Amino acid sequence: MKAPNPDNSSAATGSLNKKDTSWSGRFNEPVAALVKKYTASVYFDQRLAAFDIQGSIAHAQMLGAQNIISMDDVIAIEKGLSEILQEIEAGQFEWLLDLEDVHLNIEKRLTDKIGDAGKRLHTGRSRNDQVATDVRLWLRVTSDQVIAGLKKLQISLLDLAEVNFDTVMPGFTHLQVAQPVTFGHHLLAYVEMLKRDVERFTDGRHRINRLPLGAAALAGTSYLINREMVAKTLGFEGVCENSLDAVSDRDFAIEFTFAASLVMTHLSRLSEELILWSSPRFAFVDIADRFCTGSSIMPQKKNPDVPELVRGKTGRVYGHLTALLTLMKGQPLAYNKDNQEDKEPLFDTADTLLVTLEIYADMMRGITVNKENMRQAAFEGFATATDLADYLVKKGMPFRDAHEVVALAVRHAVDEKVDLSELPLATLQQFAPQITDDVFAVLTLEGSLQSRNHIGGTAPAQVKAAIARARKVLG
Ligand code: ARG
């Protein structure tokens, strides 16, 4: 007998419609139209369709191999699902809101096509382990796309670094001219960051690549299933070893979004630099016109829209990370409908990241470098002051004293409106009598660069070696 529903007033809300959904048998009234819309995910989870079908075929094959369903049923299911995939790919599939999500839409269509065999597909399975499987299959492919995108961007940065292996620019700390570096060396800093990003996605992929199917709703299933077989068919590295965990945690999706957030952080910093460098005040680089827009009112303007948007979209991805962490934090085990909210942030994170990587690789190929302006900026900023201090140390002066001497020399040069390298030897000797003619070799920008000749240093020879190492890793 049906237990009375205290919230129900079926007389007022219309008659019971048992055919309404796959689970309506238990209910006394149909779901309100607005609730149907509110709880449906088919608008956005239909992009999982191909993975849902892939998972279902593997599940059906296992059910057949274990004699849980007949081989005739398996053949009918495989055929039906392949046709459905074609319908979806051809844009002919009719997605129904009434059927809530991607899983129920496909299952209903299968049953319409092949009858009872279609109804047997869901044996030993729940949408809870099904959706977790679909998301993992999708995220595995997506991780591979991200890794490929990161590598493409690394190559484009390496190409720019290569032609600028000895291009002098001021290196900054506190955005004040600090010491000369090469532009190639500066770009290689980003290649390193992206290298760690590749590592993060590669590592996270192992945790994505585990099979939830078999967990069923939450506790496993009483059928004699073979999870290892399904894992093998789907190319998973293993099965999720606890059914409650398998259906409920989305840590792999959070990790992906975190790794994406870090990539965006790195690109946001580079964007900030491109915005500064392309400003006429710096005029270090020019961004190709196809990545910029003009102003509708100020005819002289060329705005670096793409880097600005990357900086802006970084906030959007951080938002998704916060959303996913928050989504998870209050949920008791095991599956809760909250988890349906994992998809939009995750999908948008992937979409934002992939398009950003693609556009960035192209944008870096379109950068022109104004070497003269970079050099001039390094020259004007007393960038070789540390080199003079180091020179004095090598002549026997304690570093703290050398620091003080050079500070006085810089003050004098500021007053004279010249660079340290432009002060006459006699003047320099007034600050420190140890200074001899050989000082000018270290006071030049090239001398300063060349002296930092160790792994990780900015010397042009080191930049070349670092590029070669990076290219070797990229293959
Ligand atoms: N659309 C659901 C989701 O995205 C599928 C799982 C629903 N399971 C359930 N018992 N309501 O999470």
Short mmCIF file of C-alpha atoms and ligand atoms in Angstrom, two decimals:
data_model
loop_
_atom_site.label_atom_id
_atom_site.label_comp_id
_atom_site.label_asym_id
_atom_site.label_seq_id
_atom_site.Cartn_x
_atom_site.Cartn_y
_atom_site.Cartn_z
CA MET A 1 0.00 0.00 0.00
CA LYS A 2 1.21 3.48 -0.78
CA ALA A 3 2.09 5.55 2.28
CA PRO A 4 0.22 8.84 2.30
CA ASN A 5 2.34 11.80 1.42
CA PRO A 6 1.79 14.55 4.01
CA ASP A 7 2.70 17.28 1.53
CA ASN A 8 0.37 15.95 -1.06
CA SER A 9 -2.90 17.42 -2.17
CA SER A 10 -3.40 15.39 -5.31
CA ALA A 11 -6.95 16.55 -5.82
CA ALA A 12 -5.75 20.08 -6.32
CA THR A 13 -2.63 19.33 -8.35
CA GLY A 14 -3.87 16.85 -10.90
CA SER A 15 -3.86 13.13 -11.33
CA LEU A 16 -1.09 10.66 -10.79
CA ASN A 17 0.91 10.01 -13.89
CA LYS A 18 2.83 6.79 -13.45
CA LYS A 19 4.49 7.04 -16.84
CA ASP A 20 5.84 10.46 -16.03
CA THR A 21 9.39 9.39 -15.18
CA SER A 22 11.45 6.29 -14.61
CA TRP A 23 10.83 6.50 -10.87
CA SER A 24 7.28 7.90 -10.64
CA GLY A 25 5.75 4.68 -9.32
CA ARG A 26 6.32 5.84 -5.77
CA PHE A 27 4.71 9.25 -6.13
CA ASN A 28 1.14 10.49 -5.80
CA GLU A 29 1.43 13.51 -8.05
CA PRO A 30 3.62 14.60 -10.92
CA VAL A 31 6.58 16.85 -10.32
CA ALA A 32 5.70 20.53 -10.60
CA ALA A 33 6.75 22.01 -13.95
CA LEU A 34 9.15 24.46 -12.34
CA VAL A 35 10.69 21.76 -10.17
CA LYS A 36 11.18 19.60 -13.24
CA LYS A 37 13.11 22.41 -14.83
CA TYR A 38 14.99 23.16 -11.64
CA THR A 39 16.14 19.59 -11.09
CA ALA A 40 16.89 18.71 -14.71
CA SER A 41 20.48 18.63 -15.91
CA VAL A 42 19.90 17.63 -19.51
CA TYR A 43 20.63 21.18 -20.74
CA PHE A 44 24.25 20.80 -19.76
CA ASP A 45 25.00 17.13 -19.17
CA GLN A 46 24.08 16.13 -22.73
CA ARG A 47 27.67 16.88 -23.60
CA LEU A 48 28.53 13.68 -21.70
CA ALA A 49 26.43 11.61 -24.14
CA ALA A 50 29.27 9.89 -25.99
CA PHE A 51 30.88 8.90 -22.69
CA ASP A 52 27.56 7.73 -21.28
CA ILE A 53 27.16 5.45 -24.28
CA GLN A 54 30.75 4.23 -24.04
CA GLY A 55 30.17 3.35 -20.36
CA SER A 56 26.84 1.69 -21.06
CA ILE A 57 28.28 -0.54 -23.78
CA ALA A 58 31.10 -1.68 -21.47
CA HIS A 59 28.57 -2.32 -18.69
CA ALA A 60 26.28 -4.31 -21.00
CA GLN A 61 29.18 -6.43 -22.28
CA MET A 62 30.11 -7.27 -18.71
CA LEU A 63 26.49 -8.15 -17.84
CA GLY A 64 26.48 -10.48 -20.85
CA ALA A 65 29.84 -12.07 -20.00
CA GLN A 66 28.61 -12.71 -16.46
CA ASN A 67 25.33 -14.25 -17.74
CA ILE A 68 23.30 -11.54 -16.02
CA ILE A 69 21.67 -10.65 -19.34
CA SER A 70 21.63 -12.65 -22.56
CA MET A 71 24.13 -12.12 -25.38
CA ASP A 72 21.18 -11.30 -27.65
CA ASP A 73 20.35 -8.44 -25.31
CA VAL A 74 23.97 -7.27 -25.37
CA ILE A 75 23.99 -7.22 -29.17
CA ALA A 76 20.71 -5.32 -29.28
CA ILE A 77 21.97 -2.81 -26.70
CA GLU A 78 25.24 -2.24 -28.55
CA LYS A 79 23.46 -1.73 -31.85
CA GLY A 80 20.82 0.54 -30.33
CA LEU A 81 23.38 2.67 -28.50
CA SER A 82 25.58 3.08 -31.59
CA GLU A 83 22.56 4.29 -33.53
CA ILE A 84 21.69 6.70 -30.75
CA LEU A 85 25.24 8.05 -30.80
CA GLN A 86 24.88 8.68 -34.51
CA GLU A 87 21.56 10.43 -33.95
CA ILE A 88 23.16 12.65 -31.32
CA GLU A 89 26.19 13.45 -33.46
CA ALA A 90 23.93 14.28 -36.40
CA GLY A 91 21.93 16.64 -34.19
CA GLN A 92 18.79 14.53 -34.71
CA PHE A 93 18.33 13.38 -31.14
CA GLU A 94 15.43 14.94 -29.31
CA TRP A 95 16.48 15.82 -25.77
CA LEU A 96 13.53 15.87 -23.41
CA LEU A 97 13.41 17.90 -20.24
CA ASP A 98 10.87 15.44 -18.89
CA LEU A 99 13.61 12.82 -18.91
CA GLU A 100 15.75 14.92 -16.58
CA ASP A 101 19.28 14.07 -17.60
CA VAL A 102 21.51 12.59 -20.27
CA HIS A 103 21.31 9.10 -18.76
CA LEU A 104 17.52 8.82 -18.74
CA ASN A 105 17.19 10.41 -22.17
CA ILE A 106 19.48 7.85 -23.75
CA GLU A 107 18.02 4.91 -21.83
CA LYS A 108 14.46 5.85 -22.83
CA ARG A 109 15.42 6.16 -26.47
CA LEU A 110 17.15 2.78 -26.30
CA THR A 111 14.04 1.16 -24.87
CA ASP A 112 11.89 2.78 -27.54
CA LYS A 113 14.21 1.28 -30.13
CA ILE A 114 14.87 -2.22 -28.78
CA GLY A 115 12.21 -2.88 -26.15
CA ASP A 116 12.88 -4.99 -23.06
CA ALA A 117 16.61 -5.44 -23.73
CA GLY A 118 16.92 -1.68 -23.25
CA LYS A 119 15.22 -1.94 -19.88
CA ARG A 120 17.75 -4.56 -18.78
CA LEU A 121 20.76 -2.27 -19.34
CA HIS A 122 20.36 -0.61 -15.97
CA THR A 123 20.76 -3.91 -14.09
CA GLY A 124 23.37 -3.67 -11.32
CA ARG A 125 23.89 0.00 -11.99
CA SER A 126 22.62 3.35 -10.73
CA ARG A 127 22.77 6.80 -12.19
CA ASN A 128 25.01 7.58 -9.24
CA ASP A 129 27.88 5.39 -10.40
CA GLN A 130 26.95 6.06 -14.02
CA VAL A 131 27.34 9.83 -13.79
CA ALA A 132 30.60 9.55 -11.85
CA THR A 133 31.91 7.27 -14.62
CA ASP A 134 30.79 9.63 -17.38
CA VAL A 135 32.45 12.64 -15.77
CA ARG A 136 35.68 10.73 -15.28
CA LEU A 137 35.72 9.52 -18.90
CA TRP A 138 35.10 13.06 -20.09
CA LEU A 139 37.71 14.56 -17.79
CA ARG A 140 40.31 12.04 -18.89
CA VAL A 141 39.98 13.14 -22.51
CA THR A 142 39.82 16.77 -21.43
CA SER A 143 42.99 16.43 -19.35
CA ASP A 144 44.78 15.10 -22.41
CA GLN A 145 43.58 18.09 -24.42
CA VAL A 146 44.78 20.47 -21.70
CA ILE A 147 48.19 18.79 -21.60
CA ALA A 148 48.48 19.09 -25.39
CA GLY A 149 47.46 22.76 -25.18
CA LEU A 150 50.03 23.47 -22.47
CA LYS A 151 52.76 21.89 -24.57
CA LYS A 152 51.81 23.90 -27.62
CA LEU A 153 52.04 27.08 -25.62
CA GLN A 154 55.42 26.02 -24.22
CA ILE A 155 56.71 25.55 -27.76
CA SER A 156 55.49 28.95 -28.79
CA LEU A 157 57.20 30.52 -25.74
CA LEU A 158 60.39 28.60 -26.52
CA ASP A 159 60.38 29.87 -30.09
CA LEU A 160 60.14 33.45 -28.87
CA ALA A 161 62.81 32.79 -26.22
CA GLU A 162 65.11 31.33 -28.83
CA VAL A 163 65.22 34.45 -31.00
CA ASN A 164 65.66 36.53 -27.85
CA PHE A 165 68.25 34.43 -26.07
CA ASP A 166 70.54 37.47 -25.73
CA THR A 167 67.98 40.31 -25.87
CA VAL A 168 68.70 42.52 -22.87
CA MET A 169 65.85 43.77 -20.73
CA PRO A 170 65.65 45.08 -17.21
CA GLY A 171 64.74 42.40 -14.69
CA PHE A 172 62.43 43.83 -12.05
CA THR A 173 61.80 43.37 -8.38
CA HIS A 174 59.03 45.52 -6.89
CA LEU A 175 58.59 46.63 -10.51
CA GLN A 176 61.79 48.66 -10.04
CA VAL A 177 64.71 47.98 -12.35
CA ALA A 178 66.83 45.40 -10.54
CA GLN A 179 69.38 43.61 -12.73
CA PRO A 180 69.69 42.98 -16.43
CA VAL A 181 68.20 39.73 -17.70
CA THR A 182 67.61 38.41 -21.17
CA PHE A 183 64.10 38.40 -22.55
CA GLY A 184 64.65 34.75 -23.39
CA HIS A 185 65.36 34.01 -19.73
CA HIS A 186 62.23 35.88 -18.67
CA LEU A 187 60.08 33.83 -21.06
CA LEU A 188 61.67 30.61 -19.86
CA ALA A 189 60.33 31.34 -16.39
CA TYR A 190 56.85 30.78 -17.84
CA VAL A 191 57.99 27.64 -19.63
CA GLU A 192 58.98 26.27 -16.21
CA MET A 193 55.61 27.18 -14.69
CA LEU A 194 53.81 25.45 -17.55
CA LYS A 195 56.06 22.43 -17.14
CA ARG A 196 54.80 22.03 -13.57
CA ASP A 197 51.25 22.54 -14.85
CA VAL A 198 51.73 19.65 -17.27
CA GLU A 199 52.97 17.54 -14.36
CA ARG A 200 49.91 18.44 -12.30
CA PHE A 201 47.44 17.44 -15.02
CA THR A 202 49.39 14.27 -15.79
CA ASP A 203 49.40 13.31 -12.13
CA GLY A 204 45.72 14.19 -11.59
CA ARG A 205 44.81 12.04 -14.58
CA HIS A 206 45.80 8.90 -12.62
CA ARG A 207 43.25 9.74 -9.94
CA ILE A 208 40.59 10.56 -12.53
CA ASN A 209 41.27 7.28 -14.27
CA ARG A 210 39.45 4.92 -11.86
CA LEU A 211 36.16 3.16 -12.40
CA PRO A 212 33.14 3.99 -10.18
CA LEU A 213 30.74 1.57 -11.96
CA GLY A 214 29.81 -1.30 -9.71
CA ALA A 215 29.27 1.01 -6.76
CA ALA A 216 25.66 1.22 -7.98
CA ALA A 217 23.62 3.62 -5.84
CA LEU A 218 26.03 3.56 -2.92
CA ALA A 219 26.58 0.09 -1.46
CA GLY A 220 27.54 -2.04 -4.45
CA THR A 221 25.23 -4.56 -6.08
CA SER A 222 24.06 -8.09 -5.38
CA TYR A 223 24.68 -9.23 -8.97
CA LEU A 224 27.85 -11.17 -9.70
CA ILE A 225 29.48 -8.33 -11.61
CA ASN A 226 33.04 -8.09 -12.89
CA ARG A 227 34.30 -4.59 -12.26
CA GLU A 228 37.84 -5.29 -13.46
CA MET A 229 36.47 -6.27 -16.85
CA VAL A 230 34.58 -2.96 -17.17
CA ALA A 231 37.65 -1.05 -16.00
CA LYS A 232 39.76 -2.77 -18.62
CA THR A 233 37.25 -2.18 -21.42
CA LEU A 234 37.09 1.51 -20.57
CA GLY A 235 40.84 1.90 -20.17
CA PHE A 236 40.71 2.74 -16.46
CA GLU A 237 43.81 2.05 -14.39
CA GLY A 238 41.75 0.36 -11.69
CA VAL A 239 38.44 0.45 -9.85
CA CYS A 240 37.36 2.83 -7.09
CA GLU A 241 37.79 0.63 -4.06
CA ASN A 242 34.96 1.92 -1.90
CA SER A 243 31.45 2.19 -3.26
CA LEU A 244 30.41 5.11 -1.04
CA ASP A 245 33.49 7.08 -2.05
CA ALA A 246 33.03 6.14 -5.71
CA VAL A 247 29.61 7.76 -6.03
CA SER A 248 30.08 10.71 -3.73
CA ASP A 249 33.47 12.35 -4.00
CA ARG A 250 34.35 14.77 -6.74
CA ASP A 251 37.88 15.47 -5.54
CA PHE A 252 39.27 14.57 -8.96
CA ALA A 253 37.15 17.33 -10.50
CA ILE A 254 38.25 19.79 -7.83
CA GLU A 255 41.88 18.88 -8.47
CA PHE A 256 41.41 19.49 -12.17
CA THR A 257 39.86 22.88 -11.46
CA PHE A 258 42.67 23.75 -9.06
CA ALA A 259 45.29 22.79 -11.64
CA ALA A 260 43.36 24.90 -14.16
CA SER A 261 43.31 27.80 -11.69
CA LEU A 262 47.08 27.63 -11.39
CA VAL A 263 47.54 27.67 -15.17
CA MET A 264 45.28 30.71 -15.30
CA THR A 265 47.32 32.31 -12.49
CA HIS A 266 50.48 31.85 -14.53
CA LEU A 267 48.88 33.20 -17.68
CA SER A 268 47.33 36.08 -15.77
CA ARG A 269 50.79 37.16 -14.62
CA LEU A 270 52.15 36.96 -18.15
CA SER A 271 49.09 38.88 -19.31
CA GLU A 272 49.75 41.61 -16.78
CA GLU A 273 53.29 41.86 -18.12
CA LEU A 274 52.14 41.97 -21.74
CA ILE A 275 49.71 44.74 -20.84
CA LEU A 276 52.49 46.74 -19.18
CA TRP A 277 55.08 46.02 -21.84
CA SER A 278 52.77 46.94 -24.69
CA SER A 279 51.82 50.24 -23.08
CA PRO A 280 53.61 53.12 -24.85
CA ARG A 281 55.27 53.99 -21.51
CA PHE A 282 57.19 50.72 -21.70
CA ALA A 283 56.97 49.96 -25.42
CA PHE A 284 58.92 46.72 -24.98
CA VAL A 285 56.65 44.62 -27.16
CA ASP A 286 53.94 44.94 -29.72
CA ILE A 287 51.00 42.54 -29.70
CA ALA A 288 49.76 41.62 -33.17
CA ASP A 289 46.71 43.61 -34.19
CA ARG A 290 44.52 40.51 -34.42
CA PHE A 291 44.62 40.22 -30.63
CA CYS A 292 43.79 43.85 -29.94
CA THR A 293 40.89 46.22 -30.41
CA GLY A 294 40.58 49.93 -30.86
CA SER A 295 38.53 52.47 -28.97
CA SER A 296 35.30 53.82 -30.38
CA ILE A 297 36.14 57.29 -29.13
CA MET A 298 39.95 57.56 -28.89
CA PRO A 299 41.47 57.02 -32.33
CA GLN A 300 45.02 56.52 -31.03
CA LYS A 301 44.18 53.50 -28.87
CA LYS A 302 45.21 49.89 -29.39
CA ASN A 303 43.96 47.91 -26.45
CA PRO A 304 45.47 44.57 -25.35
CA ASP A 305 42.05 42.93 -25.00
CA VAL A 306 43.18 39.32 -25.06
CA PRO A 307 45.63 39.55 -22.15
CA GLU A 308 43.11 41.64 -20.23
CA LEU A 309 40.44 39.01 -20.75
CA VAL A 310 42.79 36.22 -19.71
CA ARG A 311 43.44 38.16 -16.50
CA GLY A 312 39.68 38.59 -16.09
CA LYS A 313 38.79 34.99 -16.88
CA THR A 314 41.26 33.85 -14.24
CA GLY A 315 38.79 35.18 -11.68
CA ARG A 316 36.06 33.19 -13.33
CA VAL A 317 38.02 29.93 -13.01
CA TYR A 318 38.88 30.68 -9.36
CA GLY A 319 35.14 31.13 -8.87
CA HIS A 320 34.52 27.64 -10.22
CA LEU A 321 37.13 26.20 -7.86
CA THR A 322 35.48 27.91 -4.91
CA ALA A 323 32.08 26.69 -6.11
CA LEU A 324 33.22 23.06 -6.30
CA LEU A 325 34.98 23.10 -2.94
CA THR A 326 31.92 24.64 -1.35
CA LEU A 327 29.63 22.19 -3.13
CA MET A 328 31.46 19.29 -1.50
CA LYS A 329 32.10 20.50 2.01
CA GLY A 330 28.75 19.94 3.66
CA GLN A 331 27.64 16.73 2.00
CA PRO A 332 27.15 13.63 4.09
CA LEU A 333 28.04 10.37 2.36
CA ALA A 334 27.11 9.17 -0.15
CA TYR A 335 25.58 10.67 -3.32
CA ASN A 336 23.50 13.82 -2.99
CA LYS A 337 21.81 15.77 -5.74
CA ASP A 338 24.17 18.65 -4.92
CA ASN A 339 26.70 16.82 -7.05
CA GLN A 340 24.71 17.57 -10.16
CA GLU A 341 26.05 21.10 -9.70
CA ASP A 342 29.59 19.90 -10.37
CA LYS A 343 29.16 19.93 -14.12
CA GLU A 344 28.67 23.53 -15.16
CA PRO A 345 31.69 24.87 -13.22
CA LEU A 346 33.79 21.96 -14.45
CA PHE A 347 32.72 22.31 -18.08
CA ASP A 348 33.22 26.06 -18.05
CA THR A 349 36.65 25.66 -16.43
CA ALA A 350 37.72 23.29 -19.20
CA ASP A 351 36.24 25.44 -21.97
CA THR A 352 37.84 28.60 -20.61
CA LEU A 353 41.21 26.95 -20.12
CA LEU A 354 41.36 25.22 -23.49
CA VAL A 355 40.46 28.29 -25.50
CA THR A 356 42.83 30.44 -23.44
CA LEU A 357 45.72 28.07 -24.11
CA GLU A 358 45.00 28.01 -27.81
CA ILE A 359 44.70 31.75 -28.19
CA TYR A 360 47.78 32.32 -26.04
CA ALA A 361 50.00 30.05 -28.13
CA ASP A 362 48.99 32.04 -31.18
CA MET A 363 49.35 35.40 -29.46
CA MET A 364 52.93 34.66 -28.37
CA ARG A 365 53.77 33.91 -31.99
CA GLY A 366 52.48 37.38 -32.85
CA ILE A 367 54.68 39.30 -30.38
CA THR A 368 57.22 41.73 -31.83
CA VAL A 369 60.02 42.77 -29.55
CA ASN A 370 61.40 46.29 -29.38
CA LYS A 371 64.94 45.35 -28.41
CA GLU A 372 66.21 48.92 -28.38
CA ASN A 373 63.60 50.06 -25.86
CA MET A 374 64.24 47.08 -23.62
CA ARG A 375 67.95 47.74 -23.69
CA GLN A 376 67.53 51.43 -23.01
CA ALA A 377 65.29 50.70 -19.99
CA ALA A 378 67.93 48.37 -18.56
CA PHE A 379 70.63 50.95 -19.23
CA GLU A 380 68.74 53.75 -17.49
CA GLY A 381 67.96 51.85 -14.33
CA PHE A 382 71.46 51.29 -12.84
CA ALA A 383 70.83 47.62 -13.44
CA THR A 384 74.54 46.80 -13.08
CA ALA A 385 74.94 48.31 -9.59
CA THR A 386 75.06 44.81 -8.02
CA ASP A 387 77.77 43.89 -10.51
CA LEU A 388 79.91 46.80 -9.30
CA ALA A 389 79.43 45.69 -5.69
CA ASP A 390 80.37 42.11 -6.61
CA TYR A 391 83.45 43.49 -8.44
CA LEU A 392 84.58 45.28 -5.27
CA VAL A 393 84.03 42.13 -3.20
CA LYS A 394 86.27 40.26 -5.61
CA LYS A 395 88.88 43.01 -4.98
CA GLY A 396 88.72 42.24 -1.25
CA MET A 397 86.06 44.63 0.07
CA PRO A 398 83.40 43.18 2.45
CA PHE A 399 80.00 43.04 0.69
CA ARG A 400 78.23 45.42 3.09
CA ASP A 401 80.92 48.08 2.51
CA ALA A 402 80.78 47.49 -1.23
CA HIS A 403 77.01 47.97 -1.13
CA GLU A 404 77.45 51.35 0.58
CA VAL A 405 80.18 52.50 -1.83
CA VAL A 406 78.05 51.62 -4.86
CA ALA A 407 75.02 53.37 -3.37
CA LEU A 408 77.08 56.57 -3.15
CA ALA A 409 78.33 56.12 -6.71
CA VAL A 410 74.75 55.64 -7.93
CA ARG A 411 73.67 58.81 -6.15
CA HIS A 412 76.44 60.70 -7.88
CA ALA A 413 75.46 59.22 -11.27
CA VAL A 414 71.81 60.18 -10.65
CA ASP A 415 72.92 63.78 -10.01
CA GLU A 416 75.05 63.74 -13.14
CA LYS A 417 72.23 62.10 -15.12
CA VAL A 418 74.52 59.36 -16.41
CA ASP A 419 74.81 55.59 -16.06
CA LEU A 420 77.46 54.02 -13.84
CA SER A 421 79.29 52.84 -16.93
CA GLU A 422 79.50 56.44 -18.12
CA LEU A 423 81.35 57.72 -15.04
CA PRO A 424 85.06 58.29 -15.74
CA LEU A 425 87.49 55.90 -14.09
CA ALA A 426 88.92 58.70 -11.94
CA THR A 427 85.47 59.48 -10.57
CA LEU A 428 84.81 55.83 -9.76
CA GLN A 429 88.18 55.65 -8.02
CA GLN A 430 87.12 58.47 -5.70
CA PHE A 431 84.50 56.06 -4.31
CA ALA A 432 86.87 53.10 -4.17
CA PRO A 433 90.57 53.30 -5.07
CA GLN A 434 90.63 49.54 -5.83
CA ILE A 435 88.66 50.18 -9.03
CA THR A 436 90.73 49.76 -12.19
CA ASP A 437 90.11 49.76 -15.92
CA ASP A 438 88.66 46.25 -15.92
CA VAL A 439 85.55 47.57 -14.13
CA PHE A 440 83.92 48.58 -17.41
CA ALA A 441 83.59 44.94 -18.44
CA VAL A 442 81.25 44.31 -15.51
CA LEU A 443 79.42 47.61 -15.77
CA THR A 444 78.13 46.86 -19.23
CA LEU A 445 74.81 45.08 -19.63
CA GLU A 446 76.42 42.28 -21.63
CA GLY A 447 79.15 41.81 -19.02
CA SER A 448 76.53 41.55 -16.30
CA LEU A 449 74.51 38.98 -18.25
CA GLN A 450 77.50 36.89 -19.17
CA SER A 451 78.72 36.69 -15.58
CA ARG A 452 75.56 34.82 -14.43
CA ASN A 453 76.71 31.70 -16.17
CA HIS A 454 75.38 28.75 -14.19
CA ILE A 455 72.33 26.55 -14.53
CA GLY A 456 69.27 28.70 -13.93
CA GLY A 457 71.21 31.92 -14.58
CA THR A 458 70.42 34.53 -17.22
CA ALA A 459 73.66 34.28 -19.29
CA PRO A 460 72.74 33.87 -22.98
CA ALA A 461 74.64 30.57 -23.13
CA GLN A 462 72.53 29.26 -20.25
CA VAL A 463 69.33 30.43 -21.94
CA LYS A 464 70.29 28.47 -25.04
CA ALA A 465 71.04 25.38 -22.98
CA ALA A 466 67.75 25.71 -21.09
CA ILE A 467 65.81 25.97 -24.34
CA ALA A 468 67.49 22.83 -25.63
CA ARG A 469 66.62 20.94 -22.42
CA ALA A 470 63.00 22.08 -22.57
CA ARG A 471 62.65 21.10 -26.21
CA LYS A 472 64.02 17.66 -25.43
CA VAL A 473 61.39 17.13 -22.72
CA LEU A 474 58.66 18.26 -25.10
CA GLY A 475 59.89 15.79 -27.71
N1 ARG B 1 21.90 14.04 -13.16
C1 ARG B 1 22.46 13.46 -12.00
C2 ARG B 1 23.79 14.12 -11.67
O1 ARG B 1 24.27 14.83 -12.45
C3 ARG B 1 22.66 12.00 -12.18
C4 ARG B 1 22.61 11.21 -10.94
C5 ARG B 1 21.25 11.29 -10.35
N2 ARG B 1 21.04 10.35 -9.34
C6 ARG B 1 19.99 10.42 -8.54
N3 ARG B 1 19.83 9.48 -7.70
N4 ARG B 1 19.17 11.43 -8.60
O2 ARG B 1 24.37 13.92 -10.62
#
